[in-house]
Short mmCIF file of C-alpha atoms in Angstrom, two decimals:
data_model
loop_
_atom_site.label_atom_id
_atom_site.label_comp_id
_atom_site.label_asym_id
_atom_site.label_seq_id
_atom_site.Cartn_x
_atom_site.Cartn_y
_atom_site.Cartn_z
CA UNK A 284 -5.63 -2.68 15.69
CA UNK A 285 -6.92 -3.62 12.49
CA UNK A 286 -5.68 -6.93 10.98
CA UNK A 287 -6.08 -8.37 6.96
CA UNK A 288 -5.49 -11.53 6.65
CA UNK A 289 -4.03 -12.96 3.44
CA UNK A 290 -3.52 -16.53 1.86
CA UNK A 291 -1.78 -17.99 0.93
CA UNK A 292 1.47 -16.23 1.18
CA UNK A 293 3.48 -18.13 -2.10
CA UNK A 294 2.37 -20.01 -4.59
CA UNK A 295 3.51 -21.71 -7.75
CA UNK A 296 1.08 -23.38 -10.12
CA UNK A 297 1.72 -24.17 -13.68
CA UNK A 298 0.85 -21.85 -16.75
CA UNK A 299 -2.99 -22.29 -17.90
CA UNK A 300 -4.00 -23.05 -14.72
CA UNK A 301 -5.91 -20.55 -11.97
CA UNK A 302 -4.89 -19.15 -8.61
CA UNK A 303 -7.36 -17.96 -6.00
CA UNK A 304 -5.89 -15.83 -3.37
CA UNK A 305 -8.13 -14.84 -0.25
CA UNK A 306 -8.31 -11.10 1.63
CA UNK A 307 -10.12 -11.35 5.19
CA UNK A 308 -10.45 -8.47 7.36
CA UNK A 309 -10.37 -9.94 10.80
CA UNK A 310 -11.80 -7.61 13.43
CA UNK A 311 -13.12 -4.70 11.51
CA UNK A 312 -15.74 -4.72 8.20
CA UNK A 313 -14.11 -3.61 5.43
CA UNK A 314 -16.51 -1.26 3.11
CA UNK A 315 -14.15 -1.36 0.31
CA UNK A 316 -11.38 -3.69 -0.68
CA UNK A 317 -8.52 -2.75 -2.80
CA UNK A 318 -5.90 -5.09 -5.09
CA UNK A 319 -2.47 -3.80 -5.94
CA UNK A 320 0.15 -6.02 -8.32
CA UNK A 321 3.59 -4.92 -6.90
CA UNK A 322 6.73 -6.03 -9.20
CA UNK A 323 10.34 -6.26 -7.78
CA UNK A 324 11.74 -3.27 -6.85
CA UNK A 325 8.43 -0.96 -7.85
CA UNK A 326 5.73 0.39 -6.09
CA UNK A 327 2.16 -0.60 -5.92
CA UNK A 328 -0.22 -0.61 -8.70
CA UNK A 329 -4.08 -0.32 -8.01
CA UNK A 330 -5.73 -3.31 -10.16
CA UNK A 331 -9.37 -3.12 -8.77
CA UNK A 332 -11.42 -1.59 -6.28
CA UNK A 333 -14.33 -3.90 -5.31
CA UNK A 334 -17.31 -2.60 -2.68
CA UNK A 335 -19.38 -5.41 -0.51
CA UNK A 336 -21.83 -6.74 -2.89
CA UNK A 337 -21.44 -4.80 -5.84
CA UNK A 338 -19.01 -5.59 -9.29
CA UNK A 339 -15.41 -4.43 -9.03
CA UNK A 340 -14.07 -1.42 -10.36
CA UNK A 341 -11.16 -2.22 -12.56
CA UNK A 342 -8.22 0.57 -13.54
CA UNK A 343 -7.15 0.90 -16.67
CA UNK A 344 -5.76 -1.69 -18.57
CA UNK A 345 -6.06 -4.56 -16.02
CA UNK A 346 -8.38 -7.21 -17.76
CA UNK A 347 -11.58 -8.26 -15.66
CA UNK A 348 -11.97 -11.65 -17.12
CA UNK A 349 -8.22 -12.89 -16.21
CA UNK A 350 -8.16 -11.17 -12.81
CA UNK A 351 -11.29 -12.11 -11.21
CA UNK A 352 -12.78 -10.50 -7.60
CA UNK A 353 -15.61 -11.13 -5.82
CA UNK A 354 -16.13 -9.23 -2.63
CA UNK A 355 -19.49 -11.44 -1.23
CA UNK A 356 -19.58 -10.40 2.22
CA UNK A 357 -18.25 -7.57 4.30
CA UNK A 358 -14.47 -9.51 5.43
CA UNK A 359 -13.87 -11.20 2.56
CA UNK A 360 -12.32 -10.49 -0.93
CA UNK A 361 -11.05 -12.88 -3.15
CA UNK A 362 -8.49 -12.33 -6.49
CA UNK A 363 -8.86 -15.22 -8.94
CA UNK A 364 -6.38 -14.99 -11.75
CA UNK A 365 -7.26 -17.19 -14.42
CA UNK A 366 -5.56 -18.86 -17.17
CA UNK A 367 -2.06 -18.15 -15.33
CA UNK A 368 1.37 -17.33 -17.09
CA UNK A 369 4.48 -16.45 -16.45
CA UNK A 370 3.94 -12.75 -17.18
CA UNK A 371 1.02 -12.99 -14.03
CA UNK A 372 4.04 -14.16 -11.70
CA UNK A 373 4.07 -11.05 -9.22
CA UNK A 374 3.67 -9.77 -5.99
CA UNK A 375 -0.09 -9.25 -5.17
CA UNK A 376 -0.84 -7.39 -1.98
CA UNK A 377 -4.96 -6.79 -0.68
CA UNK A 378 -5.97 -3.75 1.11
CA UNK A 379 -9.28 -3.38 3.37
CA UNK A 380 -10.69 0.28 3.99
CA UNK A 381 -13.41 1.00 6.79
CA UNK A 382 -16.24 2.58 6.28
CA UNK A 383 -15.18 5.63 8.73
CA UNK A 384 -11.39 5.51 8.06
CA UNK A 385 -10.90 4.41 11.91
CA UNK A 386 -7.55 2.08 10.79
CA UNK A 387 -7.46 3.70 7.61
CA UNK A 388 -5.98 1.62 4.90
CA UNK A 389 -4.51 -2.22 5.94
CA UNK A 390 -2.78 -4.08 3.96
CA UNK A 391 -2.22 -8.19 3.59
CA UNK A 392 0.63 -9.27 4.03
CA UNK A 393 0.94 -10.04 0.21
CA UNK A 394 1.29 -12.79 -2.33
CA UNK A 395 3.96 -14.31 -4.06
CA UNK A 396 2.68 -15.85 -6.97
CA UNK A 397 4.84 -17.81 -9.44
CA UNK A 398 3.78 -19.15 -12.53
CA UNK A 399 6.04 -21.62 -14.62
CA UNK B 1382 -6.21 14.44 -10.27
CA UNK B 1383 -3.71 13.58 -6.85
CA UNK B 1384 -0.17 12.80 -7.14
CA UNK B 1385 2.55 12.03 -5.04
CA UNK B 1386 6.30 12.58 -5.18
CA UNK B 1387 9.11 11.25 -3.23
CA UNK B 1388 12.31 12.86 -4.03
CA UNK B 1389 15.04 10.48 -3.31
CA UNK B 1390 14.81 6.68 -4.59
CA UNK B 1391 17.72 6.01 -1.89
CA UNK B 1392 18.87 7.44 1.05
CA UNK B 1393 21.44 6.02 3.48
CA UNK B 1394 22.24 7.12 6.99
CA UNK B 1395 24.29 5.70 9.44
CA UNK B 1396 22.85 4.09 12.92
CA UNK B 1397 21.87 6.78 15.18
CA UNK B 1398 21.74 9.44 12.92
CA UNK B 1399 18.75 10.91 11.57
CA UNK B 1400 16.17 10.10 8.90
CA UNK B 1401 14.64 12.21 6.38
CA UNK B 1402 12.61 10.63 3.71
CA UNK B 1403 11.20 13.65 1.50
CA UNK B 1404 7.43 13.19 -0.07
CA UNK B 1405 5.43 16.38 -2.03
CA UNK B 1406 2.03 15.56 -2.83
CA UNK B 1407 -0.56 17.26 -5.24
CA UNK B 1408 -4.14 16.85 -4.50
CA UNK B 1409 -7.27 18.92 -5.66
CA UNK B 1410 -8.92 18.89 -2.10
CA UNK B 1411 -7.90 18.35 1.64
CA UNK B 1412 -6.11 15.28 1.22
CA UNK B 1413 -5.18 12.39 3.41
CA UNK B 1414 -1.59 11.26 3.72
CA UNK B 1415 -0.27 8.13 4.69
CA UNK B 1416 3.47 6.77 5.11
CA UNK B 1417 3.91 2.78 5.03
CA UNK B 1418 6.92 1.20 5.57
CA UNK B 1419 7.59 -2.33 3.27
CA UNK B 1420 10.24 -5.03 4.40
CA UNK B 1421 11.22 -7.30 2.13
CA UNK B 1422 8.55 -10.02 0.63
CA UNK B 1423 5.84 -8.42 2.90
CA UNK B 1424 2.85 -6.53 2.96
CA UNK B 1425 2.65 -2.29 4.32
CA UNK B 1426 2.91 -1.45 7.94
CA UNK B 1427 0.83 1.54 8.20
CA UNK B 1428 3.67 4.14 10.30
CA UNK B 1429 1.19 6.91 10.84
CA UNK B 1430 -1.41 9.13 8.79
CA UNK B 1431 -2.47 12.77 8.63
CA UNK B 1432 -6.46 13.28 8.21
CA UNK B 1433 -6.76 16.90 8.46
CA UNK B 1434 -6.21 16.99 12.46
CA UNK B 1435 -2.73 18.23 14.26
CA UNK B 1436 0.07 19.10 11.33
CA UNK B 1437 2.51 17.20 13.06
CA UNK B 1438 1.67 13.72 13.56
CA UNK B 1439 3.43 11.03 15.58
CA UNK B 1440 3.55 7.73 14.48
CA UNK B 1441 4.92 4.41 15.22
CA UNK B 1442 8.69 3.63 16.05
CA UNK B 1443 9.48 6.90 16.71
CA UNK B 1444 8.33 7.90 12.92
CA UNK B 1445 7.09 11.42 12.98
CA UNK B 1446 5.97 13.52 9.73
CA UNK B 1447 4.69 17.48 9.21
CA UNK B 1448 1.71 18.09 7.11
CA UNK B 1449 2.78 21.45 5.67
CA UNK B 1450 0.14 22.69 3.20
CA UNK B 1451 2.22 25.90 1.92
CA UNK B 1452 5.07 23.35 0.83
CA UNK B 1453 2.34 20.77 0.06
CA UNK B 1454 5.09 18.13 1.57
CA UNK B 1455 4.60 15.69 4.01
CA UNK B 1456 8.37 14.47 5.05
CA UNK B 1457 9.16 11.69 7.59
CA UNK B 1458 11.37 12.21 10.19
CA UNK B 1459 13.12 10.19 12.91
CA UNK B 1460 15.40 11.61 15.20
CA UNK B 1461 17.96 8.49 15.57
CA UNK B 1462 18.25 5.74 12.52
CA UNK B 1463 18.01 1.93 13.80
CA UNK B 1464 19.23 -0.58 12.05
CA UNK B 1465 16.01 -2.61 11.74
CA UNK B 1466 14.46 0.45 9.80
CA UNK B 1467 16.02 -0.45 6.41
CA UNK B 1468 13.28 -0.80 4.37
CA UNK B 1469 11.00 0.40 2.00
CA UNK B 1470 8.65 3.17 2.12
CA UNK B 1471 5.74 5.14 0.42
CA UNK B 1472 4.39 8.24 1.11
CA UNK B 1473 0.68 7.96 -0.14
CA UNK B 1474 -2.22 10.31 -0.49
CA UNK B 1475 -5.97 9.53 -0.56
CA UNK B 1476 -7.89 12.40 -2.33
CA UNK B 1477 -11.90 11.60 -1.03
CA UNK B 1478 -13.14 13.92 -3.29
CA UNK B 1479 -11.02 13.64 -6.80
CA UNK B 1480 -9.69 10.30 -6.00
CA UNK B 1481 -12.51 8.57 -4.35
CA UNK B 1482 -11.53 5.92 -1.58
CA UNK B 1483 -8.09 5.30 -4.06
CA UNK B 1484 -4.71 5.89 -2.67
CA UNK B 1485 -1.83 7.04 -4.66
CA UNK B 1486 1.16 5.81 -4.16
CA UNK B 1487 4.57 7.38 -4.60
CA UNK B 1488 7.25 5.57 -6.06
CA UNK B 1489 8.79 4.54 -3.03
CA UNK B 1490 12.20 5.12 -0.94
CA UNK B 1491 14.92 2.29 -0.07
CA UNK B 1492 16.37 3.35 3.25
CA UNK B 1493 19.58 1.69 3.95
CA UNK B 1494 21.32 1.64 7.74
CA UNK B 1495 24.74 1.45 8.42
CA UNK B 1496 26.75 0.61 11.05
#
């Protein structure tokens, strides 16, 4: 089956600084990559959609400049968030779609970030 | 616009009984409907997915769920509870035409399993 492959799984880094956290799709190209922010006990919020090659699509109220993708090849997505604080610390989980909705929707297996 | 609804925040059964986690969706189209099951500090297991084929689709660890458009509810169903089932999960729906490639999640269900 389809796999996503996400890293790292925690981190902590201090406030001010940045975090990049990677989304690979391992046996299957992903079209269009997906990042939710999950906090404790809540479901998942969409933050961006990004499609192979072209800008991300950001929902409503999620700033662009502080939460940062880049989707430069066809397995690979990547979620900067920039200028860290402790309101970022959350749980940040990557989907990958296919192109013909074979494995539908996979997820990573999500990110812990901490900021302190 | 595509919404999803899952009735119960909580439900608790006891190990071997059954499982009914209750989902109602709203979509402007033929929708796609997913259930994913969360455990703690991880990412979604995909359980199983309805994509306009058979109403009744079987999924994985003996998850079933019943596309019934009349109802527009899509409940998950499992015959006899386990204990390593206690988790979290979401009913989602994926609207292609009013929702693009976006899914929309419902707020979730805790499923608890006792002894």
């Amino acid at each position: 089956g389809a796999v996503v492959s996400q890293h790292p799984s925690r981190v902590i880094c201090k406030s001010g600084t940045s975090v990049k956290i990677e989304c690979r799709s391992l046996d299957f190209q992903a079209t269009t990559m997906f990042w939710y922010r999950q906090f404790p006990k809540q479901s998942l919020m969409l933050m961006a959609t990004s499609n192979e090659g072209s800008k991300a699509t950001y929902e409503q109220g999620v700033e662009k400049d502080k939460f940062l993708i880049n989707h430069a090849s066809l397995t690979l997505s990547t979620l900067t968030v920039t200028s860290a604080h402790p309101e970022d610390s959350s749980f940040y989980i990557c989907s990958a779609r296919d192109s013909g909705l074979l494995y539908g929707y996979t997820f990573g297996s999500g990110t812990r970030l901490t900021v302190v | 616009a595509q919404s999803v609804t899952q009735l119960d925040s909580h439900v608790s059964v006891s190990e071997g009984t059954p499982v009914l986690l209750r989902c109602n969706y709203s979509s402007s189209y033929s929708p796609s409907l997913f259930w994913y099951v969360q455990h703690p500090n991880k990412g979604l297991q995909l359980l199983l997915k309805y994509t306009s084929a058979a109403t009744l689709v079987k999924g994985i660890n003996g998850f079933e769920a019943e596309f019934k458009k009349s109802e527009t509810s899509f409940h998950l169903t499992k015959p006899s509870a386990h204990m390593s089932d206690a988790a979290e999960y979401f009913c989602v729906v994926s609207d292609p035409t009013g929702g693009g490639n976006k899914l929309t999640f419902g707020t979730g269900t805790q499923l608890k399993v006792e002894l």
